[in-house]
PDB file of C-alpha atoms in Angstrom:
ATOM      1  CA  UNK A1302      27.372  64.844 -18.963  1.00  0.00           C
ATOM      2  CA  UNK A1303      27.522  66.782 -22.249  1.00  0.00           C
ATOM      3  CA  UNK A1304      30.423  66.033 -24.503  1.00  0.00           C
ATOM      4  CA  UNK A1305      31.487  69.082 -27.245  1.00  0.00           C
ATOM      5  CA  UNK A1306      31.999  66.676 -30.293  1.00  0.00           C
ATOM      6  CA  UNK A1307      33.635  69.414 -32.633  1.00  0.00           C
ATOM      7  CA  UNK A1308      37.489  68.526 -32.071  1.00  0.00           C
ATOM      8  CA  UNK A1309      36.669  64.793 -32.641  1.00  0.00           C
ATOM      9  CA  UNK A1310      34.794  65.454 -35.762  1.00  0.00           C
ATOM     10  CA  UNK A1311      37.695  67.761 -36.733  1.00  0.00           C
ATOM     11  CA  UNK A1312      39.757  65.105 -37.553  1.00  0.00           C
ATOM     12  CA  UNK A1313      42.689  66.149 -34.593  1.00  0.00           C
ATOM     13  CA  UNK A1314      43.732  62.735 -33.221  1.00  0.00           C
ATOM     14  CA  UNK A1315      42.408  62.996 -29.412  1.00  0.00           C
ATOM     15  CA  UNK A1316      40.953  61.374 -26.712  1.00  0.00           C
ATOM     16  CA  UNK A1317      39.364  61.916 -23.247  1.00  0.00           C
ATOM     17  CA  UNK A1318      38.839  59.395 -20.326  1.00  0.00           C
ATOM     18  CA  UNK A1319      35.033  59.384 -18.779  1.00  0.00           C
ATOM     19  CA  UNK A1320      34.808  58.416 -15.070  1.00  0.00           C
ATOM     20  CA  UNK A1321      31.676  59.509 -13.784  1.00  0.00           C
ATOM     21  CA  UNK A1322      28.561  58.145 -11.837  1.00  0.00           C
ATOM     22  CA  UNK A1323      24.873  58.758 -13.498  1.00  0.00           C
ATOM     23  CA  UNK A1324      22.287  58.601 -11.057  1.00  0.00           C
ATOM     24  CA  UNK A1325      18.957  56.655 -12.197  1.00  0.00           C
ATOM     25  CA  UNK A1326      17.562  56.340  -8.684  1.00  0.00           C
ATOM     26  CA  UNK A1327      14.461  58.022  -9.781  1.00  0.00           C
ATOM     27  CA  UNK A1328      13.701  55.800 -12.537  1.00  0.00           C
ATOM     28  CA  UNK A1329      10.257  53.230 -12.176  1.00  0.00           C
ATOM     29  CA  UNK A1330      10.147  50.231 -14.419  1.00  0.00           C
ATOM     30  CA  UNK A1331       7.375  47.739 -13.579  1.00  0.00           C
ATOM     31  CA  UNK A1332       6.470  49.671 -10.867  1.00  0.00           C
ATOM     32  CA  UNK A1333       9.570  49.928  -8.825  1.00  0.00           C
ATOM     33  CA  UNK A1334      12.796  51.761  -8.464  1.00  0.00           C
ATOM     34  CA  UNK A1335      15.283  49.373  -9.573  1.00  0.00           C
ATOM     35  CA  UNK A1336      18.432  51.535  -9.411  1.00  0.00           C
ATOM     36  CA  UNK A1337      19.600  51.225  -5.797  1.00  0.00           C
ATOM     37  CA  UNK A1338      23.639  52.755  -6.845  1.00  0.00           C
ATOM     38  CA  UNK A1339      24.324  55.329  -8.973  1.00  0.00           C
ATOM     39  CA  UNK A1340      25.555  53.653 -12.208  1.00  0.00           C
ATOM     40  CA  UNK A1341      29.425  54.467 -12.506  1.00  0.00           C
ATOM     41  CA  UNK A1342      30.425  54.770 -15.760  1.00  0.00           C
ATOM     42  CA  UNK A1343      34.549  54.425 -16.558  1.00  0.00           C
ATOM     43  CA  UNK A1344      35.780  54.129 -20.600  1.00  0.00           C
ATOM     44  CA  UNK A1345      37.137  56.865 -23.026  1.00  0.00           C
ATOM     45  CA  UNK A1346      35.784  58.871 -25.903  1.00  0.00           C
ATOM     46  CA  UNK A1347      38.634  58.966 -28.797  1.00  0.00           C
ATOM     47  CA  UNK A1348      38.416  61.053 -32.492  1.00  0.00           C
ATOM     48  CA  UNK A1349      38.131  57.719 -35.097  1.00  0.00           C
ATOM     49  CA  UNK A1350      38.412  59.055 -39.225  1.00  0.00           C
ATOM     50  CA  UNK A1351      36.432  62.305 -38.693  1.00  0.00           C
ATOM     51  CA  UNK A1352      33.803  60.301 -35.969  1.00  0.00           C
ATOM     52  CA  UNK A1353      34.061  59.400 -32.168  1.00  0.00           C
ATOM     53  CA  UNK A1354      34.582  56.041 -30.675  1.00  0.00           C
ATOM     54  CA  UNK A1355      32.626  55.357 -27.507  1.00  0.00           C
ATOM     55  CA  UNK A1356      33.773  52.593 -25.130  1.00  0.00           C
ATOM     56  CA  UNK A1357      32.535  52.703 -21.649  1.00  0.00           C
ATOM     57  CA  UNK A1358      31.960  50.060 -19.449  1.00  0.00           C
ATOM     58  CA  UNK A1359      28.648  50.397 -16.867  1.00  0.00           C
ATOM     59  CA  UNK A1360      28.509  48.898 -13.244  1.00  0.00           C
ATOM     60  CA  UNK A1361      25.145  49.073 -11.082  1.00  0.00           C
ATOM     61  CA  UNK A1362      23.335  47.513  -8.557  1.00  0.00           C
ATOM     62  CA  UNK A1363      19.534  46.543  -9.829  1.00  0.00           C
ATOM     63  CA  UNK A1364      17.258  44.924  -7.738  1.00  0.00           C
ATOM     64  CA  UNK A1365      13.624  43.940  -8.668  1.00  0.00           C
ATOM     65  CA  UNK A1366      11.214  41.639  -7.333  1.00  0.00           C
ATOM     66  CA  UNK A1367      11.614  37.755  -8.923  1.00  0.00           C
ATOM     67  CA  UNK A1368       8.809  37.578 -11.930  1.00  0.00           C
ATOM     68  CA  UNK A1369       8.248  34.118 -10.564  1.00  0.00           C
ATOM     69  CA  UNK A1370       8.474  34.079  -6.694  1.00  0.00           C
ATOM     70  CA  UNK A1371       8.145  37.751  -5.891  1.00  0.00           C
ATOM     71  CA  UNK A1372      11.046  37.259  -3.670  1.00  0.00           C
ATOM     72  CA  UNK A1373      13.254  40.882  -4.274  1.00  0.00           C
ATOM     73  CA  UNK A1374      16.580  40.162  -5.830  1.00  0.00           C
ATOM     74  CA  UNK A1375      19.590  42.804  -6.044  1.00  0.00           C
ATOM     75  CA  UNK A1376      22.237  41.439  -8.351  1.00  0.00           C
ATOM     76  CA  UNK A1377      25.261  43.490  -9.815  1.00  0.00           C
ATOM     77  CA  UNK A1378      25.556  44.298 -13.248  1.00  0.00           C
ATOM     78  CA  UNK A1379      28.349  45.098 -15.328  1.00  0.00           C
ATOM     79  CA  UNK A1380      28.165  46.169 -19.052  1.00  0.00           C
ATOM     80  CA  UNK A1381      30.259  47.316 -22.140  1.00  0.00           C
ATOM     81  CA  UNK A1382      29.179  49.526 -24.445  1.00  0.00           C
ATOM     82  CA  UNK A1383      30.789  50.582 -27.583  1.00  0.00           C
ATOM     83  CA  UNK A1384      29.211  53.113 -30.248  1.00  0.00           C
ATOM     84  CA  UNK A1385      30.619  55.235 -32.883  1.00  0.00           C
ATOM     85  CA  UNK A1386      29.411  58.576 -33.376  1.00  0.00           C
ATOM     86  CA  UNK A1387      29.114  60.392 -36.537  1.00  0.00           C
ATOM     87  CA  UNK A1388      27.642  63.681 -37.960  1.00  0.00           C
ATOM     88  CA  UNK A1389      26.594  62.687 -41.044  1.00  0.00           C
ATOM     89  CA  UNK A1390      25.864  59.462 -42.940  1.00  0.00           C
ATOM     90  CA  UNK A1391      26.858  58.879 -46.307  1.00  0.00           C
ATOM     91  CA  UNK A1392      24.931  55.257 -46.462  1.00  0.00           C
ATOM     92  CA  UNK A1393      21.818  55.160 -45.319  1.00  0.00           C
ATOM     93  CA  UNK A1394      22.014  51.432 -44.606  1.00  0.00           C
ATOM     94  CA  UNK A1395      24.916  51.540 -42.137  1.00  0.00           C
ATOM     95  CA  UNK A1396      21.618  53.616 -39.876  1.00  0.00           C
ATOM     96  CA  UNK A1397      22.348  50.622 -37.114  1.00  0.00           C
ATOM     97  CA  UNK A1398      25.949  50.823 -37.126  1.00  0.00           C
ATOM     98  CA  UNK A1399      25.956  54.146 -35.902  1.00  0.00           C
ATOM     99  CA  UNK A1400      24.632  56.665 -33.378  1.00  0.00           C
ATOM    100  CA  UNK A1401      23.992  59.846 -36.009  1.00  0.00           C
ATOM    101  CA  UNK A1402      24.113  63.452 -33.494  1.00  0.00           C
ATOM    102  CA  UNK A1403      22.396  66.504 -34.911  1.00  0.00           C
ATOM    103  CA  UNK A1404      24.433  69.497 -33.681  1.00  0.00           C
ATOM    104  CA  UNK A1405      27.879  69.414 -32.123  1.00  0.00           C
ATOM    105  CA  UNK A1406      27.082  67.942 -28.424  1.00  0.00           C
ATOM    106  CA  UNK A1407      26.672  64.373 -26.960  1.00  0.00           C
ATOM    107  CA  UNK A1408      24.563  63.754 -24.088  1.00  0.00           C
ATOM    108  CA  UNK A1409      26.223  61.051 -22.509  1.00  0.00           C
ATOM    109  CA  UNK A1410      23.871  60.716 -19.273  1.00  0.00           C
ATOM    110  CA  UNK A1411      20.725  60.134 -22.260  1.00  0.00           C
ATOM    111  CA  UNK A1412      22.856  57.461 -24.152  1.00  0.00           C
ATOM    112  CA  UNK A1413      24.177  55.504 -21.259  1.00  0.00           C
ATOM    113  CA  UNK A1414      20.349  55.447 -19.620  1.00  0.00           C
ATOM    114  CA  UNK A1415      18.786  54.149 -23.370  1.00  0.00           C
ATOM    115  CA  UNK A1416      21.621  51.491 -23.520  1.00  0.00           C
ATOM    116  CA  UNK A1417      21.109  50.329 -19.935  1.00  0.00           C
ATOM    117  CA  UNK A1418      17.403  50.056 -20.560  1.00  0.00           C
ATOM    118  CA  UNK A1419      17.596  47.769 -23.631  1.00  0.00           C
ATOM    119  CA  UNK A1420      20.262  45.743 -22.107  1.00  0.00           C
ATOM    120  CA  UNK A1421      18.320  45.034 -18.968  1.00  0.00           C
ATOM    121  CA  UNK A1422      16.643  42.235 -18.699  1.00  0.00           C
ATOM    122  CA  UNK A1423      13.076  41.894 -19.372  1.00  0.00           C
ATOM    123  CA  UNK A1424      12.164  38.865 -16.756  1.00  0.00           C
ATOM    124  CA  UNK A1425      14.083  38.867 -13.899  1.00  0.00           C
ATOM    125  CA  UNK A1426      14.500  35.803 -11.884  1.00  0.00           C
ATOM    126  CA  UNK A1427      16.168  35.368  -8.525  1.00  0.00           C
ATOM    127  CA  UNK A1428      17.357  31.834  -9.817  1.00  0.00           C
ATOM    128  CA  UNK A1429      17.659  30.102 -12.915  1.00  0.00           C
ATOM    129  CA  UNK A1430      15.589  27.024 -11.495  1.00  0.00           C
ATOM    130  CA  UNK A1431      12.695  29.354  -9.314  1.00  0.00           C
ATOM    131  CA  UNK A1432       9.820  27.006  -9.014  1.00  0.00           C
ATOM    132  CA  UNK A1433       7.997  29.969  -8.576  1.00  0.00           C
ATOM    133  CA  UNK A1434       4.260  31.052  -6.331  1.00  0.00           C
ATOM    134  CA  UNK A1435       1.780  27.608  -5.862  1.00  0.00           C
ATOM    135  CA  UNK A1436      -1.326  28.850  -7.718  1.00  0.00           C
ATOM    136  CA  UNK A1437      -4.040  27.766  -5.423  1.00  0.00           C
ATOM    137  CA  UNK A1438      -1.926  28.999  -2.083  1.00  0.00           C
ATOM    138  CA  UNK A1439       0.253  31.203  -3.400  1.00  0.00           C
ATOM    139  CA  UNK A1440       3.026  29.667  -1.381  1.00  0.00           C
ATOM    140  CA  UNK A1441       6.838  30.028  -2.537  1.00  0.00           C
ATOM    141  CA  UNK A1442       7.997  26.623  -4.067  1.00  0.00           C
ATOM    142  CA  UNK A1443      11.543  27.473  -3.433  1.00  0.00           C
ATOM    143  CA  UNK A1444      10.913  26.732   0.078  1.00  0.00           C
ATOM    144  CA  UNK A1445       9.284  23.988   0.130  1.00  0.00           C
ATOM    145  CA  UNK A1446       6.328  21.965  -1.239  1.00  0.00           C
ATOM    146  CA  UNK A1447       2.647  23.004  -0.095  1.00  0.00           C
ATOM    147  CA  UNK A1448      -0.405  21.035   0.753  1.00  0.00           C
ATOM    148  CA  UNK A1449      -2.310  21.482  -2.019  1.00  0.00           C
ATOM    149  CA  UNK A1450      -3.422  18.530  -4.137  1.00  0.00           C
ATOM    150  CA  UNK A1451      -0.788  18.082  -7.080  1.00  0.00           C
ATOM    151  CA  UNK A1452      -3.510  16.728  -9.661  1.00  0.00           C
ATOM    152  CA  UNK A1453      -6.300  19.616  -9.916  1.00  0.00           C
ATOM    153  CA  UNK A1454      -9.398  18.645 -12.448  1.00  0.00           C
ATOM    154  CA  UNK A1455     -10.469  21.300 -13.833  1.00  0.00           C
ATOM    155  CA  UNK A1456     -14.141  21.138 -12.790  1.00  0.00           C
ATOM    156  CA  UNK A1457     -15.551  21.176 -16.638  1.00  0.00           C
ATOM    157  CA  UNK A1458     -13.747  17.599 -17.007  1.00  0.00           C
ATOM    158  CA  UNK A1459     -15.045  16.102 -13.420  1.00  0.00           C
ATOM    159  CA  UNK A1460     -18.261  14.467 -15.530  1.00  0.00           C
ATOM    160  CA  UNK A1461     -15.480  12.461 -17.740  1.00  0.00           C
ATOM    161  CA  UNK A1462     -13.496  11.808 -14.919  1.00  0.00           C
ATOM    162  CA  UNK A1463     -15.860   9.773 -13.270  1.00  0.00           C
ATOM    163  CA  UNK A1464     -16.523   7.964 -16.121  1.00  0.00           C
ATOM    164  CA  UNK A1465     -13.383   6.894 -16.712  1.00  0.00           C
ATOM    165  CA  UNK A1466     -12.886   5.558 -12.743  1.00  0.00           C
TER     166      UNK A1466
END
């Protein structure tokens, strides 16, 4: 969704509502296709001293395998987002505060994927307290315990183990 920025940086008092759905179905992270729903995307772009004022709030469906079990999770996510966007700078230290558009058009599909992406996540877990894959079976701990010996040696301390029977 392009946005024509001129009126808003015009200084005219206006404001438009944004409901639309951005599809990111395509998009592989870690190897997958997280992005099982279109992301809908519901908020309002409104003129703010010569700048725009971005509020938008995100819902999607994400699912990825656990980074601990494997297990594939879906969980909903919801998200605000809020920028202001300006022309020009006058400070070059208020770069953060800002999103700074060259020209006179927004892309709003480009802006809503690079905020999704850096508010994502980077390990995903199915639960807060997965226990995770057994490393010698490879069993899931969630469901139960395996038969593998709890107290490995590792084999370069067996000598000192002995000794210390």
């Amino acid at each position: 969704m392009l946005i024509d920025l001129k009126k808003y940086f015009s200084g005219e008092d206006i404001s438009q509502a944004i409901d639309y759905t951005v599809d990111l179905s395509e998009v592989e992270i870690d190897g997958c296709k997280p992005f099982v729903t279109p992301v809908q995307v519901k908020g309002s772009i409104r003129s703010f001293a010569s700048s725009a004022e971005l509020n938008v709030e995100v819902r999607y469906a994400y699912s990825m395998p656990c980074n601990r079990c494997l297990t594939l999770t879906r969980k909903e996510l919801c998200h605000n987002i809020s920028h202001v966007i300006v022309n020009k700078l006058n400070d070059e230290e208020d770069f953060e505060d800002y999103i700074v558009i060259e020209g006179d058009e927004l892309d709003l599909d480009e802006l809503i994927y690079s905020d999704i992406i850096l508010l994502t996540p980077t390990k995903f877990l199915c639960k807060k307290d997965c226990k995770g894959l057994c490393p010698t079976c490879g069993k899931n701990l969630n469901e139960g315990d395996c038969a593998c010996a709890k107290q490995q040696t590792d084999p370069r301390l067996e000598a000192l183990r002995q000794l210390l029977q």
